[in-house]
Amino acid sequence: MVARKTKVPEARRSQILAWLEQEGSLSIRELESRLGVSHMTVHRDLDKLSELHVVKKSRGGVILAPQNTPNAKRRVCAMCAARVTDRSEFIILRSEESQVNACCPHCGMLLLSEKEKADSVLARDFLHGRMVNAYQAYYVVESDVRLCCVPSMLCFTSRSEAEKFQRGFGGQAMTFSKAVAYLTETHKHDLR
Ligand SMILES: [Zn+2]
Ligand SMILES: [Zn+2]
C-alpha cells in the first residue's frame, strides 16, 4: 500500500515532511527502508525539499529547517508583490523544477486557480511555523487576524486547531478546496 503511493515524488515528499513534523529528524537509511526507494531517490527528494528551505540535510540525516532563513526574507509574492514573510508563506512547486512564492494562502490559491496544476504545494502553518502540504491543510478565512491580503486566510495543519482558532478569533474554518471556492466567489463579486 505504502510502496505504491511512494512512487509519486509529491506524495513521498509530503510523507517525509509529515514524519519530520512528528519525529523532528530522520536518517537517510530509515527513509530508504520506510519508503522502499533507493538511496539516490531519497537524496533527490531531500535536495528538492532543502532547496525550498523546509528541511536541512546533515551527514546521513535530515531535520526540519529552522524557521528564519535569510532567503525567505528576500522573496516576493508572485501575485501581489508583497514581501514574503515567515508567518504565512505559500510555495507552489512546479514539475519543471521551478518554484513560485506567495505571501499567503490567499495569493497562493489565486495563483493556483489562474495557472496550471502544480506538482506540490506547501503552506506555512500559522501556529507552528512549519511548512505543510497545502492541499491537506485547513484554512481560517476572514478572522480578526490580518497578516496581509483581504480576505485574510491563515493555514492550520489540523481541523481541530483551525476550529479552535476560529472560536477565539472569528472567521470560518474550511478545507483547501472550500477555501479556493470561497476566494473565487469573493473575487467574482468584487469584479462585478
Ligand atoms: Zn501576495
Ligand atoms: Zn498575502
PDB file of C-alpha atoms and ligand atoms in Angstrom:
ATOM      1  CA  MET A   1       0.000   0.000   0.000  1.00  0.00           C
ATOM      2  CA  VAL A   2       2.663   2.464   1.063  1.00  0.00           C
ATOM      3  CA  ALA A   3       5.124   1.342  -1.592  1.00  0.00           C
ATOM      4  CA  ARG A   4       2.653   2.094  -4.362  1.00  0.00           C
ATOM      5  CA  LYS A   5       1.953   5.579  -3.116  1.00  0.00           C
ATOM      6  CA  THR A   6       5.643   6.400  -2.685  1.00  0.00           C
ATOM      7  CA  LYS A   7       6.268   6.097  -6.427  1.00  0.00           C
ATOM      8  CA  VAL A   8       4.842   9.593  -6.790  1.00  0.00           C
ATOM      9  CA  PRO A   9       7.534  12.131  -5.784  1.00  0.00           C
ATOM     10  CA  GLU A  10       4.980  14.582  -4.438  1.00  0.00           C
ATOM     11  CA  ALA A  11       3.369  12.000  -2.151  1.00  0.00           C
ATOM     12  CA  ARG A  12       6.797  10.879  -0.987  1.00  0.00           C
ATOM     13  CA  ARG A  13       7.953  14.405  -0.152  1.00  0.00           C
ATOM     14  CA  SER A  14       4.733  15.163   1.730  1.00  0.00           C
ATOM     15  CA  GLN A  15       5.196  11.931   3.655  1.00  0.00           C
ATOM     16  CA  ILE A  16       8.772  12.839   4.559  1.00  0.00           C
ATOM     17  CA  LEU A  17       7.568  16.220   5.854  1.00  0.00           C
ATOM     18  CA  ALA A  18       4.799  14.585   7.856  1.00  0.00           C
ATOM     19  CA  TRP A  19       7.273  12.220   9.524  1.00  0.00           C
ATOM     20  CA  LEU A  20       9.664  15.080  10.252  1.00  0.00           C
ATOM     21  CA  GLU A  21       6.896  17.097  11.855  1.00  0.00           C
ATOM     22  CA  GLN A  22       6.241  14.241  14.234  1.00  0.00           C
ATOM     23  CA  GLU A  23       9.748  12.982  14.801  1.00  0.00           C
ATOM     24  CA  GLY A  24      11.980  16.033  14.294  1.00  0.00           C
ATOM     25  CA  SER A  25      14.760  14.173  12.478  1.00  0.00           C
ATOM     26  CA  LEU A  26      15.251  11.075  10.351  1.00  0.00           C
ATOM     27  CA  SER A  27      18.225   9.196   8.957  1.00  0.00           C
ATOM     28  CA  ILE A  28      18.610   8.605   5.218  1.00  0.00           C
ATOM     29  CA  ARG A  29      18.701   4.865   5.890  1.00  0.00           C
ATOM     30  CA  GLU A  30      15.449   4.989   7.800  1.00  0.00           C
ATOM     31  CA  LEU A  31      13.824   6.882   4.933  1.00  0.00           C
ATOM     32  CA  GLU A  32      15.081   4.370   2.367  1.00  0.00           C
ATOM     33  CA  SER A  33      13.543   1.477   4.247  1.00  0.00           C
ATOM     34  CA  ARG A  34      10.276   3.205   5.153  1.00  0.00           C
ATOM     35  CA  LEU A  35       9.698   4.435   1.613  1.00  0.00           C
ATOM     36  CA  GLY A  36      11.114   1.388  -0.128  1.00  0.00           C
ATOM     37  CA  VAL A  37      13.104   3.541  -2.548  1.00  0.00           C
ATOM     38  CA  SER A  38      16.793   3.856  -3.421  1.00  0.00           C
ATOM     39  CA  HIS A  39      19.445   5.925  -1.661  1.00  0.00           C
ATOM     40  CA  MET A  40      19.581   8.210  -4.721  1.00  0.00           C
ATOM     41  CA  THR A  41      15.837   8.783  -4.692  1.00  0.00           C
ATOM     42  CA  VAL A  42      15.869   9.751  -1.022  1.00  0.00           C
ATOM     43  CA  HIS A  43      18.707  12.203  -1.698  1.00  0.00           C
ATOM     44  CA  ARG A  44      16.875  13.717  -4.664  1.00  0.00           C
ATOM     45  CA  ASP A  45      13.754  14.229  -2.551  1.00  0.00           C
ATOM     46  CA  LEU A  46      15.730  15.810   0.256  1.00  0.00           C
ATOM     47  CA  ASP A  47      17.618  18.082  -2.152  1.00  0.00           C
ATOM     48  CA  LYS A  48      14.306  19.263  -3.521  1.00  0.00           C
ATOM     49  CA  LEU A  49      12.925  19.961  -0.051  1.00  0.00           C
ATOM     50  CA  SER A  50      16.102  21.660   1.079  1.00  0.00           C
ATOM     51  CA  GLU A  51      16.021  23.975  -1.967  1.00  0.00           C
ATOM     52  CA  LEU A  52      12.698  25.163  -0.582  1.00  0.00           C
ATOM     53  CA  HIS A  53      14.317  25.730   2.818  1.00  0.00           C
ATOM     54  CA  VAL A  54      11.832  23.420   4.520  1.00  0.00           C
ATOM     55  CA  VAL A  55      14.413  20.833   5.567  1.00  0.00           C
ATOM     56  CA  LYS A  56      18.115  20.794   6.342  1.00  0.00           C
ATOM     57  CA  LYS A  57      20.265  17.866   5.284  1.00  0.00           C
ATOM     58  CA  SER A  58      23.066  16.734   7.515  1.00  0.00           C
ATOM     59  CA  ARG A  59      25.516  13.888   7.149  1.00  0.00           C
ATOM     60  CA  GLY A  60      23.297  10.836   6.779  1.00  0.00           C
ATOM     61  CA  GLY A  61      20.147  12.525   8.002  1.00  0.00           C
ATOM     62  CA  VAL A  62      17.616  15.285   7.719  1.00  0.00           C
ATOM     63  CA  ILE A  63      15.834  17.719  10.073  1.00  0.00           C
ATOM     64  CA  LEU A  64      13.124  20.340   9.620  1.00  0.00           C
ATOM     65  CA  ALA A  65      14.720  23.670   8.716  1.00  0.00           C
ATOM     66  CA  PRO A  66      14.871  26.390  11.356  1.00  0.00           C
ATOM     67  CA  GLN A  67      12.154  28.956  10.724  1.00  0.00           C
ATOM     68  CA  ASN A  68      14.047  32.108   9.907  1.00  0.00           C
ATOM     69  CA  THR A  69      16.024  31.526   6.766  1.00  0.00           C
ATOM     70  CA  PRO A  70      17.568  34.667   5.280  1.00  0.00           C
ATOM     71  CA  ASN A  71      16.278  33.593   1.869  1.00  0.00           C
ATOM     72  CA  ALA A  72      12.651  33.674   2.944  1.00  0.00           C
ATOM     73  CA  LYS A  73      13.031  37.365   3.730  1.00  0.00           C
ATOM     74  CA  ARG A  74      14.102  38.274   0.247  1.00  0.00           C
ATOM     75  CA  ARG A  75      11.243  36.543  -1.545  1.00  0.00           C
ATOM     76  CA  VAL A  76       8.459  38.491  -3.160  1.00  0.00           C
ATOM     77  CA  CYS A  77       4.875  37.359  -3.764  1.00  0.00           C
ATOM     78  CA  ALA A  78       4.205  36.437  -7.406  1.00  0.00           C
ATOM     79  CA  MET A  79       0.620  37.666  -7.074  1.00  0.00           C
ATOM     80  CA  CYS A  80       0.740  40.983  -5.198  1.00  0.00           C
ATOM     81  CA  ALA A  81       4.495  41.677  -4.970  1.00  0.00           C
ATOM     82  CA  ALA A  82       4.389  41.941  -1.174  1.00  0.00           C
ATOM     83  CA  ARG A  83       7.399  40.662   0.724  1.00  0.00           C
ATOM     84  CA  VAL A  84       7.018  37.024   1.703  1.00  0.00           C
ATOM     85  CA  THR A  85       7.196  36.657   5.486  1.00  0.00           C
ATOM     86  CA  ASP A  86       7.891  33.653   7.677  1.00  0.00           C
ATOM     87  CA  ARG A  87       4.372  33.695   9.074  1.00  0.00           C
ATOM     88  CA  SER A  88       2.209  32.939   6.061  1.00  0.00           C
ATOM     89  CA  GLU A  89       4.465  31.830   3.217  1.00  0.00           C
ATOM     90  CA  PHE A  90       2.920  29.705   0.449  1.00  0.00           C
ATOM     91  CA  ILE A  91       5.065  27.826  -2.092  1.00  0.00           C
ATOM     92  CA  ILE A  92       3.954  26.347  -5.409  1.00  0.00           C
ATOM     93  CA  LEU A  93       6.339  23.746  -6.782  1.00  0.00           C
ATOM     94  CA  ARG A  94       6.203  23.012 -10.480  1.00  0.00           C
ATOM     95  CA  SER A  95       7.333  19.848 -12.176  1.00  0.00           C
ATOM     96  CA  GLU A  96       9.921  21.648 -14.304  1.00  0.00           C
ATOM     97  CA  GLU A  97      11.944  22.380 -11.175  1.00  0.00           C
ATOM     98  CA  SER A  98      10.764  25.949 -10.733  1.00  0.00           C
ATOM     99  CA  GLN A  99       9.036  27.403  -7.721  1.00  0.00           C
ATOM    100  CA  VAL A 100       6.546  30.223  -7.233  1.00  0.00           C
ATOM    101  CA  ASN A 101       6.275  32.079  -3.920  1.00  0.00           C
ATOM    102  CA  ALA A 102       3.203  33.745  -2.498  1.00  0.00           C
ATOM    103  CA  CYS A 103       2.868  35.940   0.586  1.00  0.00           C
ATOM    104  CA  CYS A 104      -0.085  33.969   1.994  1.00  0.00           C
ATOM    105  CA  PRO A 105      -2.635  31.244   1.141  1.00  0.00           C
ATOM    106  CA  HIS A 106      -4.901  33.940  -0.320  1.00  0.00           C
ATOM    107  CA  CYS A 107      -2.410  34.866  -3.041  1.00  0.00           C
ATOM    108  CA  GLY A 108      -1.208  31.281  -3.387  1.00  0.00           C
ATOM    109  CA  MET A 109      -4.686  29.969  -4.136  1.00  0.00           C
ATOM    110  CA  LEU A 110      -5.322  32.737  -6.654  1.00  0.00           C
ATOM    111  CA  LEU A 111      -2.085  31.824  -8.409  1.00  0.00           C
ATOM    112  CA  LEU A 112      -3.092  28.162  -8.419  1.00  0.00           C
ATOM    113  CA  SER A 113      -6.514  28.872  -9.882  1.00  0.00           C
ATOM    114  CA  GLU A 114      -5.021  31.028 -12.641  1.00  0.00           C
ATOM    115  CA  LYS A 115      -2.182  28.807 -13.704  1.00  0.00           C
ATOM    116  CA  GLU A 116      -1.577  25.165 -14.432  1.00  0.00           C
ATOM    117  CA  LYS A 117      -1.649  22.458 -11.847  1.00  0.00           C
ATOM    118  CA  ALA A 118       1.324  22.372  -9.530  1.00  0.00           C
ATOM    119  CA  ASP A 119       3.486  19.407  -8.666  1.00  0.00           C
ATOM    120  CA  SER A 120       3.430  20.110  -4.955  1.00  0.00           C
ATOM    121  CA  VAL A 121       2.109  22.938  -2.812  1.00  0.00           C
ATOM    122  CA  LEU A 122       3.352  23.915   0.636  1.00  0.00           C
ATOM    123  CA  ALA A 123       1.924  26.398   3.109  1.00  0.00           C
ATOM    124  CA  ARG A 124       3.305  27.596   6.412  1.00  0.00           C
ATOM    125  CA  ASP A 125       1.271  26.563   9.429  1.00  0.00           C
ATOM    126  CA  PHE A 126       0.277  29.761  11.227  1.00  0.00           C
ATOM    127  CA  LEU A 127       0.665  28.304  14.728  1.00  0.00           C
ATOM    128  CA  HIS A 128       3.721  26.106  14.411  1.00  0.00           C
ATOM    129  CA  GLY A 129       5.599  27.851  11.610  1.00  0.00           C
ATOM    130  CA  ARG A 130       6.205  24.624   9.717  1.00  0.00           C
ATOM    131  CA  MET A 131       5.707  24.028   6.023  1.00  0.00           C
ATOM    132  CA  VAL A 132       2.856  21.581   5.426  1.00  0.00           C
ATOM    133  CA  ASN A 133       1.088  20.062   2.439  1.00  0.00           C
ATOM    134  CA  ALA A 134      -1.294  22.871   1.443  1.00  0.00           C
ATOM    135  CA  TYR A 135      -3.899  20.530  -0.031  1.00  0.00           C
ATOM    136  CA  GLN A 136      -4.314  18.671   3.251  1.00  0.00           C
ATOM    137  CA  ALA A 137      -4.281  21.749   5.490  1.00  0.00           C
ATOM    138  CA  TYR A 138      -7.220  23.740   6.889  1.00  0.00           C
ATOM    139  CA  TYR A 139      -7.762  27.462   6.483  1.00  0.00           C
ATOM    140  CA  VAL A 140      -9.436  30.090   8.605  1.00  0.00           C
ATOM    141  CA  VAL A 141     -10.888  32.739   6.331  1.00  0.00           C
ATOM    142  CA  GLU A 142     -11.670  36.309   7.418  1.00  0.00           C
ATOM    143  CA  SER A 143     -10.640  36.017  11.056  1.00  0.00           C
ATOM    144  CA  ASP A 144      -9.711  39.081  13.135  1.00  0.00           C
ATOM    145  CA  VAL A 145      -6.050  38.376  12.441  1.00  0.00           C
ATOM    146  CA  ARG A 146      -4.957  40.056   9.227  1.00  0.00           C
ATOM    147  CA  LEU A 147      -1.385  39.480   8.166  1.00  0.00           C
ATOM    148  CA  CYS A 148      -1.533  40.746   4.610  1.00  0.00           C
ATOM    149  CA  CYS A 149      -4.211  40.189   1.964  1.00  0.00           C
ATOM    150  CA  VAL A 150      -8.007  40.551   2.296  1.00  0.00           C
ATOM    151  CA  PRO A 151      -9.958  38.353   2.818  1.00  0.00           C
ATOM    152  CA  SER A 152      -7.325  37.074   5.202  1.00  0.00           C
ATOM    153  CA  MET A 153      -6.551  33.382   5.102  1.00  0.00           C
ATOM    154  CA  LEU A 154      -4.475  31.521   7.678  1.00  0.00           C
ATOM    155  CA  CYS A 155      -3.188  27.966   7.356  1.00  0.00           C
ATOM    156  CA  PHE A 156      -3.501  25.242  10.025  1.00  0.00           C
ATOM    157  CA  THR A 157      -2.305  21.656   9.930  1.00  0.00           C
ATOM    158  CA  SER A 158      -5.365  20.169  11.580  1.00  0.00           C
ATOM    159  CA  ARG A 159      -9.080  20.818  11.539  1.00  0.00           C
ATOM    160  CA  SER A 160      -9.211  20.933  15.346  1.00  0.00           C
ATOM    161  CA  GLU A 161      -6.567  23.679  15.513  1.00  0.00           C
ATOM    162  CA  ALA A 162      -8.329  25.677  12.814  1.00  0.00           C
ATOM    163  CA  GLU A 163     -11.632  25.393  14.668  1.00  0.00           C
ATOM    164  CA  LYS A 164     -10.061  26.299  17.973  1.00  0.00           C
ATOM    165  CA  PHE A 165      -8.540  29.384  16.375  1.00  0.00           C
ATOM    166  CA  GLN A 166     -11.891  30.251  14.817  1.00  0.00           C
ATOM    167  CA  ARG A 167     -13.559  30.190  18.245  1.00  0.00           C
ATOM    168  CA  GLY A 168     -11.029  32.683  19.560  1.00  0.00           C
ATOM    169  CA  PHE A 169     -10.538  34.954  16.575  1.00  0.00           C
ATOM    170  CA  GLY A 170     -13.614  34.575  14.397  1.00  0.00           C
ATOM    171  CA  GLY A 171     -13.766  33.741  10.704  1.00  0.00           C
ATOM    172  CA  GLN A 172     -14.603  30.404   9.140  1.00  0.00           C
ATOM    173  CA  ALA A 173     -12.554  27.200   9.165  1.00  0.00           C
ATOM    174  CA  MET A 174     -12.548  25.248   5.912  1.00  0.00           C
ATOM    175  CA  THR A 175     -10.671  22.756   3.760  1.00  0.00           C
ATOM    176  CA  PHE A 176      -8.365  23.718   0.883  1.00  0.00           C
ATOM    177  CA  SER A 177     -10.996  23.223  -1.829  1.00  0.00           C
ATOM    178  CA  LYS A 178     -13.657  25.141   0.104  1.00  0.00           C
ATOM    179  CA  ALA A 179     -11.185  27.970   0.674  1.00  0.00           C
ATOM    180  CA  VAL A 180     -10.383  28.146  -3.049  1.00  0.00           C
ATOM    181  CA  ALA A 181     -14.106  28.231  -3.877  1.00  0.00           C
ATOM    182  CA  TYR A 182     -14.686  30.941  -1.268  1.00  0.00           C
ATOM    183  CA  LEU A 183     -11.888  33.037  -2.709  1.00  0.00           C
ATOM    184  CA  THR A 184     -13.018  32.714  -6.321  1.00  0.00           C
ATOM    185  CA  GLU A 185     -16.554  33.693  -5.334  1.00  0.00           C
ATOM    186  CA  THR A 186     -15.333  36.747  -3.425  1.00  0.00           C
ATOM    187  CA  HIS A 187     -13.221  37.863  -6.371  1.00  0.00           C
ATOM    188  CA  LYS A 188     -16.009  37.401  -8.899  1.00  0.00           C
ATOM    189  CA  HIS A 189     -18.191  39.502  -6.666  1.00  0.00           C
ATOM    190  CA  ASP A 190     -15.577  42.257  -6.479  1.00  0.00           C
ATOM    191  CA  LEU A 191     -15.301  42.423 -10.253  1.00  0.00           C
ATOM    192  CA  ARG A 192     -19.000  42.881 -10.871  1.00  0.00           C
TER     193      ARG A 192
HETATM  194 ZN    ZN B   1       0.525  38.222  -2.187  1.00  0.00          ZN
HETATM  195 ZN    ZN B   2      -0.930  37.959   1.214  1.00  0.00          ZN
END
